[in-house]
Coordinates of C-alpha atoms and ligand atoms in Angstrom, one line a residue:
M980 CA 1.8 -25.9 -9.0
V981 CA 1.7 -22.2 -9.9
T982 CA 4.6 -20.4 -7.7
H983 CA 3.6 -17.0 -7.6
F984 CA 6.3 -14.9 -9.3
T985 CA 7.5 -12.4 -6.7
E986 CA 11.2 -11.5 -7.4
E987 CA 13.4 -10.4 -4.5
I988 CA 14.9 -6.9 -5.0
S989 CA 17.3 -4.8 -3.1
P990 CA 15.8 -2.2 -0.7
S991 CA 14.6 0.9 -2.4
V992 CA 16.9 3.7 -3.6
W993 CA 16.7 6.7 -1.1
Y994 CA 14.8 9.0 -3.5
G995 CA 12.3 6.7 -5.1
W996 CA 11.4 3.0 -5.6
G997 CA 13.3 -0.4 -5.8
D998 CA 16.4 -0.7 -7.9
P999 CA 16.3 2.1 -10.8
A1000 CA 18.2 -0.3 -13.2
R1001 CA 15.1 -2.4 -13.4
A1002 CA 12.9 0.8 -14.5
K1003 CA 11.5 0.7 -18.0
P1004 CA 11.3 4.2 -19.4
L1005 CA 8.2 5.4 -21.0
A1006 CA 7.7 5.1 -24.7
P1007 CA 7.7 8.2 -26.6
G1008 CA 4.0 7.8 -27.6
A1009 CA 3.2 7.6 -23.9
L1010 CA 5.2 10.7 -23.2
E1011 CA 3.3 12.5 -26.0
F1012 CA 0.1 11.5 -24.6
L1013 CA 1.0 12.9 -21.2
R1014 CA 2.2 16.2 -22.6
R1015 CA -0.8 16.8 -24.7
T1016 CA -3.3 15.8 -21.8
L1017 CA -1.6 17.7 -19.1
R1018 CA -0.9 20.7 -21.6
L1019 CA 2.7 20.8 -20.8
A1020 CA 5.4 22.5 -22.8
S1021 CA 7.7 20.0 -22.3
V1022 CA 8.2 16.5 -20.5
E1023 CA 12.0 16.5 -20.7
A1024 CA 13.8 14.8 -17.8
V1025 CA 15.1 18.1 -16.4
H1026 CA 14.0 17.7 -12.7
P1027 CA 16.5 14.9 -11.4
P1028 CA 16.9 14.2 -7.7
V1029 CA 19.9 16.0 -6.3
D1030 CA 23.1 14.0 -5.6
L1031 CA 23.1 12.2 -2.5
A1032 CA 26.1 14.1 -1.4
N1033 CA 24.2 17.2 -1.5
V1034 CA 21.1 16.1 0.6
R1035 CA 20.9 18.2 3.9
V1036 CA 20.8 16.1 7.0
G1037 CA 21.5 17.4 10.4
P1038 CA 24.0 16.0 12.8
S1039 CA 22.7 13.3 15.1
A1040 CA 21.4 14.5 18.4
L1041 CA 22.7 11.2 20.1
D1042 CA 25.9 11.4 22.2
A1043 CA 28.5 8.7 22.4
M1044 CA 27.0 7.2 25.7
V1045 CA 23.8 6.6 24.2
L1046 CA 25.1 5.1 20.9
A1047 CA 27.3 2.8 23.1
E1048 CA 24.2 2.0 25.1
L1049 CA 22.2 1.0 22.0
G1050 CA 25.3 -0.8 20.4
A1051 CA 25.5 -3.0 23.6
I1052 CA 22.1 -4.3 23.1
T1053 CA 22.6 -5.2 19.2
G1054 CA 26.1 -5.0 18.7
A1055 CA 27.8 -1.7 17.5
G1056 CA 27.6 -3.0 14.0
H1057 CA 23.9 -2.7 14.2
V1058 CA 23.6 0.9 15.0
S1059 CA 24.2 3.4 12.2
T1060 CA 24.6 7.3 12.2
E1061 CA 25.7 7.3 8.7
A1062 CA 24.1 10.0 6.8
A1063 CA 23.3 7.6 3.8
E1064 CA 21.5 5.3 6.1
R1065 CA 19.6 8.2 7.8
I1066 CA 18.5 9.4 4.6
L1067 CA 17.1 6.3 3.7
H1068 CA 15.1 6.3 6.8
A1069 CA 14.0 9.8 6.5
G1070 CA 10.6 8.9 5.7
G1071 CA 8.4 6.6 3.4
K1072 CA 7.4 6.6 -0.1
S1073 CA 4.4 9.1 -0.5
T1074 CA 4.9 11.6 -3.3
P1075 CA 5.6 14.4 -0.8
D1076 CA 8.1 12.1 1.0
L1077 CA 10.0 11.8 -2.4
L1078 CA 9.5 15.3 -3.4
R1079 CA 11.4 16.3 -0.2
R1080 CA 14.3 13.9 -0.4
R1081 CA 14.6 14.6 -4.2
S1082 CA 14.9 18.2 -3.5
G1083 CA 17.7 17.4 -0.9
D1084 CA 15.8 17.9 2.3
A1085 CA 16.3 15.1 4.8
L1086 CA 16.7 17.4 7.8
D1087 CA 14.0 15.2 9.5
A1088 CA 16.1 12.0 9.4
P1089 CA 16.3 9.8 12.4
D1090 CA 19.3 10.5 14.8
A1091 CA 20.2 6.8 14.3
V1092 CA 19.0 3.6 12.5
V1093 CA 19.1 0.6 14.7
F1094 CA 19.0 -3.1 13.3
P1095 CA 17.7 -5.5 16.0
G1096 CA 18.0 -9.2 15.6
S1097 CA 15.5 -10.5 18.2
S1098 CA 12.3 -9.9 20.2
A1099 CA 14.5 -9.6 23.3
E1100 CA 16.7 -6.8 21.7
V1101 CA 13.7 -5.1 20.8
A1102 CA 12.5 -5.1 24.4
E1103 CA 15.6 -3.9 25.5
L1104 CA 16.0 -1.1 23.0
L1105 CA 12.6 0.1 24.0
A1106 CA 13.4 0.1 27.7
L1107 CA 16.4 2.2 27.0
C1108 CA 14.6 4.6 24.7
A1109 CA 11.9 5.1 27.3
K1110 CA 14.7 5.9 29.9
R1111 CA 16.6 8.2 27.6
Q1112 CA 13.4 9.9 26.2
L1113 CA 14.0 8.8 22.6
A1114 CA 11.1 8.4 20.2
V1115 CA 11.1 5.4 18.4
V1116 CA 9.8 4.6 14.7
A1117 CA 9.3 0.9 13.7
F1118 CA 10.4 0.5 10.1
G1119 CA 9.6 -2.4 7.9
G1120 CA 10.0 -1.8 4.2
G1121 CA 9.5 2.1 4.6
T1122 CA 6.7 1.8 1.9
S1123 CA 4.2 3.8 3.9
V1124 CA 2.5 6.5 1.8
V1125 CA 0.7 8.2 4.6
G1126 CA 3.9 9.5 6.7
G1127 CA 3.7 6.5 8.7
V1128 CA 7.5 6.2 9.2
E1129 CA 8.6 9.9 9.4
P1130 CA 10.9 10.2 12.4
L1131 CA 9.0 12.9 14.4
R1132 CA 10.8 13.8 17.4
G1133 CA 7.9 15.5 19.2
R1134 CA 8.9 16.6 22.6
F1135 CA 11.7 13.7 22.8
A1136 CA 15.5 14.3 23.0
G1137 CA 16.0 12.3 19.8
V1138 CA 14.4 9.8 17.4
I1139 CA 15.6 6.4 16.5
T1140 CA 14.3 4.2 13.7
L1141 CA 14.2 0.5 14.4
D1142 CA 14.6 -1.2 11.0
L1143 CA 13.5 -4.9 11.4
R1144 CA 15.2 -6.2 8.3
R1145 CA 17.4 -8.7 10.4
M1146 CA 14.3 -10.3 11.7
N1147 CA 13.3 -12.1 8.6
R1148 CA 12.8 -15.8 9.1
L1149 CA 9.8 -18.1 8.8
L1150 CA 9.6 -19.7 12.2
H1151 CA 6.9 -22.4 11.9
V1152 CA 4.4 -24.0 9.4
D1153 CA 1.4 -25.9 10.7
P1154 CA 0.3 -27.7 7.5
L1155 CA -2.7 -29.0 9.1
S1156 CA -4.2 -25.9 10.2
R1157 CA -2.7 -24.0 7.3
T1158 CA -1.1 -21.2 9.4
A1159 CA 2.5 -19.9 9.5
T1160 CA 4.6 -17.9 12.1
F1161 CA 6.9 -15.3 10.7
E1162 CA 9.3 -12.7 12.1
A1163 CA 8.1 -9.3 11.3
G1164 CA 10.9 -8.0 9.0
I1165 CA 10.5 -10.8 6.3
R1166 CA 9.8 -8.9 3.0
G1167 CA 7.0 -10.2 0.4
P1168 CA 9.1 -12.3 -2.0
A1169 CA 10.9 -13.9 1.0
I1170 CA 7.7 -14.9 2.4
E1171 CA 6.6 -16.4 -0.8
A1172 CA 10.0 -18.1 -1.2
A1173 CA 10.0 -19.6 2.3
L1174 CA 6.3 -20.9 2.0
A1175 CA 6.7 -22.6 -1.6
P1176 CA 8.6 -25.6 -0.6
H1177 CA 5.7 -26.2 2.0
G1178 CA 3.2 -25.9 -1.1
F1179 CA 1.7 -22.8 0.5
T1180 CA 1.1 -19.1 -0.3
L1181 CA 0.4 -16.1 1.9
G1182 CA -1.7 -14.8 -1.2
H1183 CA -1.0 -11.3 -0.2
F1184 CA 0.4 -9.2 -3.0
P1185 CA 0.1 -5.4 -2.5
Q1186 CA 1.8 -3.3 -5.2
S1187 CA 4.6 -2.6 -2.8
H1188 CA 5.0 -6.5 -2.3
Q1189 CA 8.7 -6.5 -3.2
E1190 CA 9.8 -4.2 -0.5
A1191 CA 7.0 -4.1 2.3
T1192 CA 7.4 -6.5 5.2
L1193 CA 5.0 -8.8 7.1
G1194 CA 5.1 -6.5 10.1
G1195 CA 4.3 -3.5 8.0
Y1196 CA 1.2 -5.5 6.6
V1197 CA -0.2 -6.3 10.1
A1198 CA 0.6 -2.8 11.4
T1199 CA -1.2 -1.1 8.5
R1200 CA -4.1 -3.7 7.6
S1201 CA -2.8 -3.8 4.1
A1202 CA -4.8 -5.3 1.2
G1203 CA -3.2 -7.1 -1.4
Q1204 CA -4.1 -7.1 -5.2
A1205 CA -5.7 -10.7 -4.7
S1206 CA -7.4 -9.9 -1.4
T1207 CA -10.8 -10.3 -2.9
G1208 CA -9.8 -14.0 -2.9
Y1209 CA -7.2 -14.5 -0.1
G1210 CA -8.4 -11.8 2.2
R1211 CA -6.8 -8.6 3.5
S1212 CA -3.9 -8.9 6.0
D1213 CA -6.4 -8.3 8.8
D1214 CA -8.4 -11.3 7.7
L1215 CA -5.4 -13.3 7.5
V1216 CA -3.7 -12.6 10.9
K1217 CA -4.2 -15.0 13.7
S1218 CA -1.9 -13.6 16.3
A1219 CA 0.9 -11.2 17.0
H1220 CA 3.7 -10.7 19.3
L1221 CA 4.1 -6.9 20.2
E1222 CA 7.1 -5.8 22.3
T1223 CA 5.9 -2.5 24.2
P1224 CA 7.4 0.0 26.6
A1225 CA 5.1 -1.7 29.2
G1226 CA 6.3 -5.3 28.4
P1227 CA 5.6 -8.0 26.0
F1228 CA 1.9 -8.4 24.7
D1229 CA 0.6 -11.5 22.9
A1230 CA -2.5 -10.7 21.1
G1231 CA -4.9 -13.1 19.4
S1232 CA -5.3 -16.6 19.4
L1233 CA -4.5 -19.8 17.4
A1234 CA -7.9 -21.2 18.5
P1235 CA -10.1 -21.5 15.4
G1236 CA -12.8 -19.7 17.1
T1237 CA -13.1 -17.9 20.7
A1238 CA -15.5 -15.9 22.6
A1239 CA -13.0 -15.0 25.2
G1240 CA -13.8 -11.3 25.5
P1241 CA -13.2 -8.5 23.0
K1242 CA -10.8 -9.3 20.3
L1243 CA -7.5 -7.6 21.5
L1244 CA -5.5 -8.6 18.4
D1245 CA -7.6 -5.7 16.7
V1246 CA -5.4 -3.5 19.0
V1247 CA -2.2 -4.5 17.4
V1248 CA -3.5 -4.9 13.7
G1249 CA -3.5 -1.5 12.4
S1250 CA -1.5 0.1 15.4
E1251 CA 0.9 1.7 12.9
G1252 CA 3.9 1.5 15.5
T1253 CA 2.2 3.5 18.1
L1254 CA 1.8 0.8 20.7
G1255 CA 5.0 -1.2 20.2
V1256 CA 7.0 -3.2 17.8
I1257 CA 5.3 -6.3 16.2
T1258 CA 8.1 -8.8 16.2
R1259 CA 6.4 -12.0 15.0
A1260 CA 3.0 -12.8 13.8
T1261 CA 1.0 -15.9 12.8
L1262 CA -1.1 -15.9 9.6
K1263 CA -3.4 -18.1 7.6
V1264 CA -1.9 -19.6 4.6
S1265 CA -3.4 -21.1 1.5
P1266 CA -2.3 -24.1 -0.7
A1267 CA -0.4 -22.6 -3.8
P1268 CA -2.7 -22.7 -6.6
A1269 CA -2.2 -25.5 -9.1
A1270 CA -3.4 -23.0 -11.9
K1271 CA -4.4 -19.4 -12.8
V1272 CA -7.2 -18.5 -15.1
Y1273 CA -7.6 -15.2 -16.4
G1274 CA -10.4 -13.2 -18.0
S1275 CA -11.2 -9.6 -19.0
W1276 CA -14.6 -7.8 -19.8
S1277 CA -15.3 -4.4 -21.1
F1278 CA -18.2 -2.5 -19.7
P1279 CA -19.9 0.7 -21.2
S1280 CA -19.2 2.7 -18.1
F1281 CA -17.5 2.6 -14.9
A1282 CA -21.1 2.5 -13.1
A1283 CA -22.1 -0.3 -15.1
G1284 CA -18.9 -2.4 -14.5
A1285 CA -19.2 -1.5 -10.7
D1286 CA -22.8 -3.1 -10.7
A1287 CA -21.4 -6.1 -12.6
L1288 CA -18.8 -6.6 -9.8
R1289 CA -21.7 -6.2 -7.2
R1290 CA -23.7 -8.8 -9.0
L1291 CA -20.9 -11.3 -9.4
R1292 CA -20.4 -11.0 -5.6
H1293 CA -24.2 -11.1 -4.7
D1294 CA -25.7 -13.5 -7.4
G1295 CA -22.7 -15.8 -7.9
V1296 CA -21.6 -18.6 -5.7
R1297 CA -19.2 -17.2 -3.2
G1298 CA -16.4 -19.6 -4.0
D1299 CA -16.6 -18.4 -7.7
M1300 CA -15.4 -15.0 -6.9
P1301 CA -12.1 -14.3 -8.6
H1302 CA -9.0 -13.9 -6.4
V1303 CA -8.1 -10.6 -8.4
C1304 CA -10.9 -8.4 -9.5
R1305 CA -10.2 -5.0 -10.8
L1306 CA -12.4 -2.7 -12.7
S1307 CA -10.8 0.6 -14.2
D1308 CA -12.9 3.6 -15.1
T1309 CA -13.0 4.8 -18.6
D1310 CA -10.0 7.3 -18.0
E1311 CA -7.8 4.5 -16.4
T1312 CA -8.9 2.2 -19.3
A1313 CA -7.8 4.9 -21.9
S1314 CA -4.4 5.6 -20.3
T1315 CA -3.7 1.8 -19.6
F1316 CA -3.9 1.4 -23.2
K1317 CA -2.0 4.5 -24.3
L1318 CA 0.8 4.3 -21.6
G1319 CA 1.0 0.5 -22.3
G1320 CA 1.7 1.1 -25.8
W1321 CA -1.3 -1.2 -26.9
K1322 CA -2.4 -1.1 -30.5
T1323 CA -6.1 -0.8 -29.8
G1324 CA -7.6 0.4 -33.2
A1325 CA -9.4 -2.7 -34.0
L1326 CA -10.6 -3.3 -30.4
S1327 CA -11.9 0.4 -30.1
R1328 CA -13.8 -0.1 -33.5
Y1329 CA -15.4 -3.4 -32.3
L1330 CA -16.4 -2.1 -28.9
S1331 CA -17.7 1.1 -30.5
V1332 CA -19.9 -1.0 -32.8
R1333 CA -21.2 -2.6 -29.7
G1334 CA -22.1 0.5 -28.0
Q1335 CA -19.0 1.1 -25.9
K1336 CA -17.2 4.1 -27.2
T1337 CA -15.4 4.8 -23.9
P1338 CA -15.1 1.4 -22.4
A1339 CA -14.3 0.4 -18.7
L1340 CA -12.0 -2.7 -18.6
A1341 CA -12.3 -5.3 -15.9
L1342 CA -9.6 -7.8 -15.2
F1343 CA -10.0 -11.2 -13.3
V1344 CA -7.9 -13.9 -12.1
W1345 CA -9.2 -17.1 -10.6
E1346 CA -6.6 -19.4 -8.7
G1347 CA -6.8 -23.1 -7.9
D1348 CA -7.3 -26.3 -9.5
G1349 CA -7.3 -25.6 -13.3
R1350 CA -10.5 -27.5 -14.0
Q1351 CA -12.4 -26.0 -11.1
A1352 CA -10.9 -22.5 -11.9
R1353 CA -12.1 -22.7 -15.6
A1354 CA -15.7 -23.7 -14.2
R1355 CA -15.7 -20.9 -11.9
R1356 CA -14.7 -18.5 -14.9
R1357 CA -17.5 -19.9 -16.9
R1358 CA -20.2 -19.3 -14.2
S1359 CA -18.8 -16.0 -13.6
A1360 CA -18.9 -15.1 -17.2
R1361 CA -22.5 -15.6 -17.4
I1362 CA -23.2 -13.2 -14.7
L1363 CA -20.7 -10.5 -16.2
Q1364 CA -22.3 -10.9 -19.8
R1365 CA -25.8 -10.5 -18.2
A1366 CA -24.4 -7.1 -16.7
G1367 CA -23.5 -5.9 -20.2
G1368 CA -19.7 -7.1 -20.3
I1369 CA -18.1 -7.8 -23.5
P1370 CA -15.5 -10.7 -23.0
L1371 CA -12.1 -9.7 -24.2
G1372 CA -10.1 -12.8 -23.3
P1373 CA -7.3 -13.6 -21.1
V1374 CA -4.7 -11.2 -22.6
P1375 CA -5.3 -8.0 -20.8
G1376 CA -5.4 -9.8 -17.4
M1377 CA -2.0 -11.8 -18.1
S1378 CA -0.4 -8.4 -19.1
W1379 CA -1.6 -6.6 -16.1
E1380 CA -0.2 -9.4 -13.9
H1381 CA 3.0 -9.5 -15.7
G1382 CA 3.7 -5.5 -15.1
R1383 CA 2.1 -5.2 -11.7
F1384 CA 5.2 -4.7 -9.7
S1385 CA 6.7 -2.2 -12.1
G1386 CA 4.1 0.6 -11.8
P1387 CA 6.0 2.3 -8.8
Y1388 CA 9.0 3.0 -10.9
L1389 CA 7.0 5.2 -13.3
R1390 CA 6.4 7.8 -10.6
D1391 CA 10.3 8.4 -10.4
E1392 CA 10.4 9.0 -14.0
L1393 CA 7.2 11.3 -14.0
L1394 CA 8.6 13.5 -11.1
T1395 CA 11.9 13.6 -13.1
R1396 CA 10.0 14.9 -16.2
G1397 CA 7.9 17.6 -14.3
V1398 CA 4.7 15.6 -13.9
F1399 CA 3.2 15.6 -10.4
V1400 CA 1.8 12.1 -9.6
E1401 CA 0.0 10.8 -6.5
T1402 CA -2.7 8.2 -5.4
L1403 CA -5.3 8.0 -2.7
E1404 CA -7.9 5.6 -1.8
T1405 CA -11.1 5.0 0.0
A1406 CA -14.1 2.5 0.2
A1407 CA -17.7 2.9 0.2
T1408 CA -20.9 0.7 0.3
W1409 CA -22.5 -0.1 -2.8
G1410 CA -25.1 2.5 -2.5
R1411 CA -22.4 5.2 -2.2
V1412 CA -19.7 4.0 -4.7
E1413 CA -20.9 6.0 -7.6
D1414 CA -21.4 9.4 -5.7
T1415 CA -18.2 8.8 -3.8
Y1416 CA -16.4 8.4 -7.0
A1417 CA -17.8 11.2 -8.5
S1418 CA -17.3 13.9 -5.7
V1419 CA -13.8 12.7 -4.7
R1420 CA -12.8 12.8 -8.6
R1421 CA -14.3 16.2 -9.0
A1422 CA -12.5 17.5 -5.9
I1423 CA -9.1 16.3 -7.1
L1424 CA -9.9 17.9 -10.5
D1425 CA -11.0 21.2 -8.9
A1426 CA -7.8 21.2 -6.7
L1427 CA -5.4 20.5 -9.6
E1428 CA -6.9 22.5 -12.3
V1429 CA -6.1 26.1 -11.0
N1430 CA -4.7 28.9 -13.0
G1431 CA -5.3 27.0 -16.3
A1432 CA -3.4 23.8 -15.4
A1433 CA -4.8 20.6 -16.8
A1434 CA -5.1 17.3 -14.6
Y1435 CA -5.8 13.6 -15.3
V1436 CA -7.6 11.6 -12.6
Q1437 CA -8.0 7.8 -13.2
T1438 CA -9.8 5.4 -10.9
H1439 CA -10.1 1.6 -10.2
I1440 CA -12.0 -0.6 -7.8
S1441 CA -9.6 -3.5 -6.7
H1442 CA -11.4 -5.0 -3.8
V1443 CA -14.8 -6.2 -3.8
Y1444 CA -16.9 -7.0 -0.7
S1445 CA -20.4 -8.1 0.0
D1446 CA -21.3 -4.7 0.9
G1447 CA -19.1 -2.3 -1.2
A1448 CA -15.9 -1.9 -2.8
S1449 CA -12.8 0.1 -2.7
L1450 CA -12.0 3.2 -4.7
Y1451 CA -8.4 4.1 -5.9
F1452 CA -7.6 7.3 -7.4
T1453 CA -4.5 8.1 -9.5
F1454 CA -3.9 11.7 -10.4
L1455 CA -1.5 13.5 -12.6
S1456 CA -0.8 17.2 -13.4
G1457 CA 2.3 19.4 -14.1
L1458 CA 4.7 19.9 -11.2
E1459 CA 3.9 23.2 -9.6
K1460 CA 6.8 25.3 -8.3
D1461 CA 5.8 24.5 -4.9
A1462 CA 4.8 20.9 -5.3
L1463 CA 4.3 20.2 -1.6
A1464 CA 1.7 22.8 -1.3
Q1465 CA 0.2 21.4 -4.5
N1466 CA 0.0 18.0 -2.9
A1467 CA -1.4 19.4 0.4
R1468 CA -4.2 21.3 -1.5
V1469 CA -5.3 18.3 -3.3
K1470 CA -5.0 15.8 -0.6
A1471 CA -7.1 18.1 1.8
A1472 CA -9.8 18.6 -1.0
A1473 CA -10.0 14.9 -1.6
S1474 CA -10.1 14.0 2.1
N1475 CA -12.9 16.4 3.0
A1476 CA -14.8 15.1 0.0
I1477 CA -14.3 11.5 1.2
V1478 CA -15.4 12.5 4.8
A1479 CA -18.5 14.4 3.2
A1480 CA -19.3 11.4 1.1
G1481 CA -19.3 9.2 4.4
A1482 CA -16.6 6.9 2.9
T1483 CA -13.5 5.7 4.9
I1484 CA -10.6 7.9 5.0
T1485 CA -8.5 4.9 3.9
H1486 CA -9.1 1.7 2.8
H1487 CA -5.6 0.3 3.0
H1488 CA -3.0 2.9 3.0
A1489 CA -3.5 3.3 6.9
V1490 CA -3.7 6.4 8.8
G1491 CA -0.1 7.7 9.5
I1492 CA 0.3 11.5 9.8
D1493 CA -1.7 12.3 6.7
H1494 CA -5.1 11.0 7.7
A1495 CA -4.9 11.6 11.3
P1496 CA -6.9 14.8 11.1
Y1497 CA -9.6 13.1 9.7
L1498 CA -9.9 10.1 11.8
G1499 CA -12.1 11.7 14.4
A1500 CA -14.7 12.1 11.8
E1501 CA -14.7 8.4 11.3
I1502 CA -14.5 6.9 14.8
G1503 CA -15.7 9.8 16.9
D1504 CA -14.0 11.8 19.8
L1505 CA -14.7 8.8 22.1
G1506 CA -13.0 6.5 19.8
I1507 CA -10.0 8.7 19.7
K1508 CA -10.1 8.7 23.5
V1509 CA -10.2 4.9 23.5
L1510 CA -7.0 4.7 21.2
A1511 CA -5.2 7.3 23.3
G1512 CA -6.1 5.2 26.5
I1513 CA -4.8 2.0 24.9
K1514 CA -1.6 3.7 24.1
N1515 CA -1.3 5.3 27.3
T1516 CA -1.4 1.7 28.8
L1517 CA 1.1 0.2 26.6
D1518 CA 3.3 3.3 25.9
P1519 CA 3.0 5.4 29.1
E1520 CA 5.9 7.6 27.9
G1521 CA 4.5 8.1 24.5
I1522 CA 7.8 7.3 22.7
M1523 CA 6.1 5.0 20.2
N1524 CA 5.8 6.6 16.7
P1525 CA 4.8 10.0 18.0
G1526 CA 2.2 11.9 15.7
K1527 CA 0.9 9.0 14.0
L1528 CA -2.7 7.6 13.9
I1529 CA -3.9 9.5 16.8
P1530 CA -4.0 13.2 16.3
I1531 CA -1.2 14.8 18.1
D1532 CA -3.2 16.9 20.6
T1533 CA -5.1 14.0 22.0
E1534 CA -2.3 11.6 22.0
E1535 CA -1.4 12.4 25.5
T1536 CA -4.8 12.2 26.9
P1537 CA -5.2 9.3 29.1
Ligands
FAD1912 C1 4.2 1.9 -4.6 C2 3.4 1.4 -3.5 C3 2.3 0.5 -3.6 C4 1.5 0.3 -2.6 N1 0.5 -0.6 -2.7 C5 -0.3 -0.9 -1.6 C6 -1.1 -1.9 -1.8 O1 -1.5 -2.5 -2.9 N2 -2.0 -2.4 -0.8 C7 -1.6 -1.7 0.6 O2 -2.3 -2.2 1.4 N3 -0.7 -0.9 0.6 C8 -0.1 -0.5 -0.6 N4 1.1 0.4 -0.2 C9 1.4 1.1 1.4 C10 2.4 0.1 2.1 O3 3.2 -0.6 1.2 C11 1.8 -0.7 2.9 O4 1.2 0.2 4.0 C12 2.6 -1.7 3.7 O5 1.8 -2.5 4.5 C13 3.7 -1.1 4.4 O6 4.6 -2.2 4.9 P1 6.2 -1.9 5.3 O7 6.7 -2.9 5.7 O8 6.8 -1.0 4.2 O9 5.9 -0.7 6.5 P2 6.5 0.5 6.8 O10 6.2 1.6 5.6 O11 7.9 0.4 7.3 O12 5.8 1.1 8.0 C14 4.3 1.4 7.8 C15 3.8 1.7 9.2 O13 3.6 0.4 9.9 C16 4.5 0.5 11.1 N5 5.4 -0.7 11.1 C17 6.1 -1.1 10.2 N6 6.6 -2.5 10.7 C18 6.2 -2.5 11.9 C19 6.5 -3.5 13.1 N7 7.0 -4.7 12.9 N8 5.7 -3.3 14.2 C20 4.9 -2.4 14.4 N9 4.8 -1.3 13.5 C21 5.4 -1.5 12.4 C22 5.3 1.6 10.9 O14 5.9 2.4 12.2 C23 4.5 2.6 10.0 O15 3.8 3.3 11.0 C24 1.9 0.8 -1.3 C25 3.0 1.7 -1.2 C26 3.8 2.1 -2.3 C27 4.8 2.9 -2.1

């Protein structure tokens, strides 16, 4: 049996990702590639984060009485107003979040961080916060990249962050029905470690897996790297228990199918902490695979590769689809080879002779019984080759898997070296994938290439559906003096291009603050009112995560 290698790491450092001691520095060749491509005078590491002692954080707005009331619920040791703890909870992990904290600005930190130990404590805390008019931010791993855990006070007397890390148990496994119930604060590696003795996997591996939590997955509708095979978090979840200011809400059903009215579970899934706190959830699990089989193919262009993925999904037997299915555009393929230090001379010559001068690389992983997985790869290979793919063997896929959780460390090094880097994502129907790709890519480049600056945009597809695919853009440029304005400019340009293309404003990062202004274009004014009405029922005082998901001016409209 293959146990998914998912190593437990300590919660992230305050200015960046994970445990910096685990970061592998960029090789000199990769740095020179970046310097040349971005036309930078230097990529010396001269922009480090300020010292923690120099981070600005205001005094807590909570008085001794409120702190004592919080402590009476959780135990005083589980309520913190320490600056270091508040700074750690001052936001998520988007590039603007990190830029702010790295520059020493944590003035928006919560007034206190509270660590509840049970659903009952969460319920009591919400009742107290409603009474004392305190805003509440539910905090899982804090890996939001859309401002989802920003501790906005709104019109409230203060804001507390509820960090769910103490609620981290596997509660129940039903091996016959293949479901498991977890507390919400359990992180990715702990989920896999708890399921392994039962012979199961959740199969949910977002790149943030080592830090993100089950509650965060459900609250954001996350998609993992193997979601083409196992399904997204919103496919996996069967039921969830939500503590709301209006009382407990059990949404969903363990029944295999039901026609008992609208699916209220969908009110909770993707609610981003705006309705209440998910304290436990039951999700589908799968047998841990006996084997993994890897494959990679090269295509003459991104469009040709995308069409090959579509054909794989449409023409192949459904069960033959790989669990992991990733296609890089030609820019991402080139930078993967350069930054990864690959020696690609012979490969480039071979592909060039076969008509692929600027190849687009696709990686696949099939999981399951070894013999069957190999047969699925064989059948898929025929489709991929008919679609113009050249087989490149298992090594690129294995190498991607080996390094797949170390990518986030790279951003910290790049920011330190004066390189702006950020990502955004969308999804489009097959008929619109190519146009969406082209227009969003163009919008990002135009927004970054100002005043003679150079930029690099690379894109991949990592989730393949019957009717379309995701598009994930990573972009780099020199860090401008006002890097927050630089980020806002490119984010607005890309978001407008996504809306104009008729694609979704977010395929898996969720809405948070950053996408809230664009949600109306996707779900309509009435859709926003429906959301506001649900919020008004479950959170009549509006204390739950103000300013997220629902655009702020409509939030109070019943
Ligand atoms: C480097 C990096 C890589 C990423 N890769 C992926 C990826 O591959 N796929 C993907 O889908 N996303 C990815 N993300 C985004 C992020 O990891 C996901 O949104 C993840 O699901 C968030 O989980 P979390 O526990 O960190 O939630 P948090 O960041 O703590 O919270 C996210 C939102 O959910 C709410 N929330 C959290 N827990 C609860 C709860 N128990 N009850 C109610 N609301 C709650 C918060 O209030 C907030 O609105 C990535 C982020 C980073 C930084």
